[in-house]
PDB file of C-alpha atoms and ligand atoms in Angstrom:
ATOM      1  CA  MET A   1      11.091   4.210  10.209  1.00 98.00           C
ATOM      2  CA  LEU A   2       8.870   6.101   7.800  1.00 98.00           C
ATOM      3  CA  PHE A   3       8.491   5.207   4.139  1.00 98.00           C
ATOM      4  CA  ALA A   4       6.463   6.792   1.363  1.00 99.00           C
ATOM      5  CA  VAL A   5       5.148   4.116  -0.970  1.00 99.00           C
ATOM      6  CA  ARG A   6       3.463   4.547  -4.320  1.00 99.00           C
ATOM      7  CA  MET A   7       1.398   1.642  -5.596  1.00 99.00           C
ATOM      8  CA  ASP A   8       0.235   1.550  -9.222  1.00 98.00           C
ATOM      9  CA  VAL A   9      -2.395  -1.110  -9.821  1.00 98.00           C
ATOM     10  CA  VAL A  10      -3.050  -2.827 -13.155  1.00 98.00           C
ATOM     11  CA  LEU A  11      -5.729  -5.523 -13.062  1.00 98.00           C
ATOM     12  CA  PRO A  12      -5.933  -7.819 -16.096  1.00 97.00           C
ATOM     13  CA  LEU A  13      -8.916  -6.935 -18.279  1.00 96.00           C
ATOM     14  CA  ASP A  14      -9.971 -10.596 -18.349  1.00 97.00           C
ATOM     15  CA  LEU A  15      -9.786 -11.094 -14.571  1.00 97.00           C
ATOM     16  CA  ASP A  16     -12.807 -13.051 -13.350  1.00 97.00           C
ATOM     17  CA  PRO A  17     -15.238 -10.533 -11.765  1.00 98.00           C
ATOM     18  CA  GLY A  18     -15.784 -12.744  -8.716  1.00 98.00           C
ATOM     19  CA  LEU A  19     -12.045 -13.071  -8.139  1.00 97.00           C
ATOM     20  CA  ARG A  20     -11.645  -9.318  -8.674  1.00 97.00           C
ATOM     21  CA  ASP A  21     -14.288  -8.539  -6.013  1.00 98.00           C
ATOM     22  CA  GLU A  22     -12.704 -11.017  -3.610  1.00 98.00           C
ATOM     23  CA  LEU A  23      -9.217  -9.560  -4.160  1.00 98.00           C
ATOM     24  CA  LEU A  24     -10.413  -5.989  -3.573  1.00 98.00           C
ATOM     25  CA  ALA A  25     -12.302  -6.972  -0.405  1.00 98.00           C
ATOM     26  CA  THR A  26      -9.269  -8.846   0.925  1.00 98.00           C
ATOM     27  CA  GLU A  27      -6.983  -5.922   0.072  1.00 98.00           C
ATOM     28  CA  LYS A  28      -9.297  -3.514   1.901  1.00 98.00           C
ATOM     29  CA  ALA A  29      -9.449  -5.692   5.022  1.00 98.00           C
ATOM     30  CA  TYR A  30      -5.650  -6.162   4.998  1.00 98.00           C
ATOM     31  CA  SER A  31      -4.949  -2.442   4.625  1.00 98.00           C
ATOM     32  CA  GLN A  32      -7.470  -1.485   7.300  1.00 98.00           C
ATOM     33  CA  LYS A  33      -5.926  -3.962   9.740  1.00 98.00           C
ATOM     34  CA  LEU A  34      -2.496  -2.349   9.188  1.00 98.00           C
ATOM     35  CA  GLN A  35      -4.043   1.125   9.553  1.00 98.00           C
ATOM     36  CA  ARG A  36      -5.623   0.129  12.880  1.00 98.00           C
ATOM     37  CA  GLU A  37      -2.245  -1.219  14.018  1.00 98.00           C
ATOM     38  CA  GLY A  38      -0.624   2.151  13.227  1.00 98.00           C
ATOM     39  CA  LYS A  39       1.679   0.737  10.550  1.00 98.00           C
ATOM     40  CA  TRP A  40      -0.115   2.224   7.509  1.00 98.00           C
ATOM     41  CA  LEU A  41      -0.367   5.908   8.476  1.00 98.00           C
ATOM     42  CA  HIS A  42      -1.709   7.437   5.262  1.00 98.00           C
ATOM     43  CA  LEU A  43      -3.539   6.038   2.252  1.00 98.00           C
ATOM     44  CA  TRP A  44      -4.340   8.552  -0.472  1.00 98.00           C
ATOM     45  CA  ARG A  45      -5.745   8.048  -3.953  1.00 98.00           C
ATOM     46  CA  VAL A  46      -3.694   9.640  -6.753  1.00 98.00           C
ATOM     47  CA  VAL A  47      -6.261  11.728  -8.633  1.00 98.00           C
ATOM     48  CA  GLY A  48      -7.181  10.239 -11.978  1.00 98.00           C
ATOM     49  CA  GLU A  49      -5.072   7.089 -11.603  1.00 98.00           C
ATOM     50  CA  TYR A  50      -5.545   3.593 -10.175  1.00 98.00           C
ATOM     51  CA  SER A  51      -2.708   4.382  -7.787  1.00 98.00           C
ATOM     52  CA  ASN A  52      -2.203   5.339  -4.198  1.00 98.00           C
ATOM     53  CA  LEU A  53       0.368   7.222  -2.179  1.00 98.00           C
ATOM     54  CA  SER A  54       0.855   5.756   1.259  1.00 98.00           C
ATOM     55  CA  VAL A  55       3.022   6.353   4.313  1.00 98.00           C
ATOM     56  CA  PHE A  56       4.121   3.402   6.446  1.00 98.00           C
ATOM     57  CA  ASP A  57       5.684   3.429   9.905  1.00 98.00           C
ATOM     58  CA  VAL A  58       7.569   0.167  10.381  1.00 98.00           C
ATOM     59  CA  SER A  59      10.584  -1.047  12.328  1.00 98.00           C
ATOM     60  CA  ASP A  60      12.872  -1.748   9.369  1.00 98.00           C
ATOM     61  CA  ASN A  61      13.176  -2.447   5.636  1.00 98.00           C
ATOM     62  CA  GLY A  62      12.364  -6.102   6.183  1.00 98.00           C
ATOM     63  CA  GLU A  63       9.050  -5.404   7.887  1.00 98.00           C
ATOM     64  CA  LEU A  64       8.021  -3.073   5.057  1.00 98.00           C
ATOM     65  CA  HIS A  65       9.031  -5.661   2.488  1.00 98.00           C
ATOM     66  CA  ASP A  66       6.923  -8.327   4.196  1.00 98.00           C
ATOM     67  CA  LEU A  67       3.882  -6.026   4.511  1.00 98.00           C
ATOM     68  CA  LEU A  68       4.065  -5.114   0.828  1.00 98.00           C
ATOM     69  CA  TRP A  69       4.806  -8.658  -0.347  1.00 98.00           C
ATOM     70  CA  ASN A  70       1.666  -9.851   1.452  1.00 98.00           C
ATOM     71  CA  LEU A  71      -0.655  -7.319  -0.168  1.00 98.00           C
ATOM     72  CA  PRO A  72      -3.390  -9.362  -1.880  1.00 98.00           C
ATOM     73  CA  LEU A  73      -3.000  -7.135  -4.965  1.00 98.00           C
ATOM     74  CA  PHE A  74       0.812  -7.275  -4.904  1.00 98.00           C
ATOM     75  CA  LYS A  75       1.115  -9.337  -8.088  1.00 98.00           C
ATOM     76  CA  TYR A  76      -0.938  -6.706  -9.914  1.00 98.00           C
ATOM     77  CA  MET A  77       1.059  -3.710  -8.663  1.00 98.00           C
ATOM     78  CA  SER A  78       4.193  -1.771  -9.383  1.00 98.00           C
ATOM     79  CA  VAL A  79       5.544  -0.473  -6.076  1.00 98.00           C
ATOM     80  CA  SER A  80       8.086   2.264  -5.460  1.00 98.00           C
ATOM     81  CA  VAL A  81       9.467   2.959  -1.994  1.00 98.00           C
ATOM     82  CA  THR A  82      11.033   6.192  -0.716  1.00 98.00           C
ATOM     83  CA  PRO A  83      12.631   6.191   2.766  1.00 98.00           C
ATOM     84  CA  LEU A  84      11.808   9.368   4.719  1.00 98.00           C
ATOM     85  CA  ALA A  85      13.815  11.354   7.272  1.00 97.00           C
ATOM     86  CA  GLN A  86      12.978  14.383   9.395  1.00 95.00           C
ATOM     87  CA  HIS A  87      13.231  17.721   7.592  1.00 95.00           C
ATOM     88  CA  PRO A  88      15.031  20.344   9.735  1.00 95.00           C
ATOM     89  CA  SER A  89      12.465  23.035   8.837  1.00 96.00           C
ATOM     90  CA  ALA A  90       9.401  20.944   9.590  1.00 95.00           C
ATOM     91  CA  LEU A  91       7.217  22.302  12.428  1.00 94.00           C
ATOM     92  CA  ALA A  92       5.679  18.926  13.115  1.00 82.00           C
ATOM     93  CA  GLY A  93       7.523  15.672  13.119  1.00 67.00           C
TER      94      GLY A  93
HETATM   95  O1  LIG B   1      -6.760   0.801  -4.624  1.00 66.18           O
HETATM   96  C1  LIG B   1      -5.545   0.800  -4.388  1.00 66.18           C
HETATM   97  O2  LIG B   1      -4.831   1.807  -4.490  1.00 66.18           O
HETATM   98  C2  LIG B   1      -4.887  -0.455  -3.850  1.00 66.18           C
HETATM   99  C3  LIG B   1      -5.107  -0.568  -2.431  1.00 66.18           C
HETATM  100  C4  LIG B   1      -4.213  -0.486  -1.441  1.00 66.18           C
HETATM  101  C5  LIG B   1      -4.876  -0.653  -0.183  1.00 66.18           C
HETATM  102  C6  LIG B   1      -6.252  -0.841  -0.601  1.00 66.18           C
HETATM  103  O3  LIG B   1      -7.218  -1.052   0.136  1.00 66.18           O
HETATM  104  O4  LIG B   1      -6.358  -0.768  -1.951  1.00 66.18           O
END
């Protein structure tokens, strides 16, 4: 199942710089592991915002929920999820 996910990140201004660096490094490693596993298909920066648009390929809603819940930055994000289906006019699926 494919899902488009938008993540908007807001880090507290007073977040300890060491903790911030550690969180970002952990987030990067986590996302790259899921990309290598073929679960996180696309990861795009939204121009001008601390946000990304991503596409996930997972088995069901529960797997997506768990992947998102375990994002190291999850507590600093707003997340919106859009389930995707094939478009009948699409050349590539
Ligand atoms: O920077 C972001 O958009 C948050 C994020 C998601 C995966 C990652 O590595 O950073």
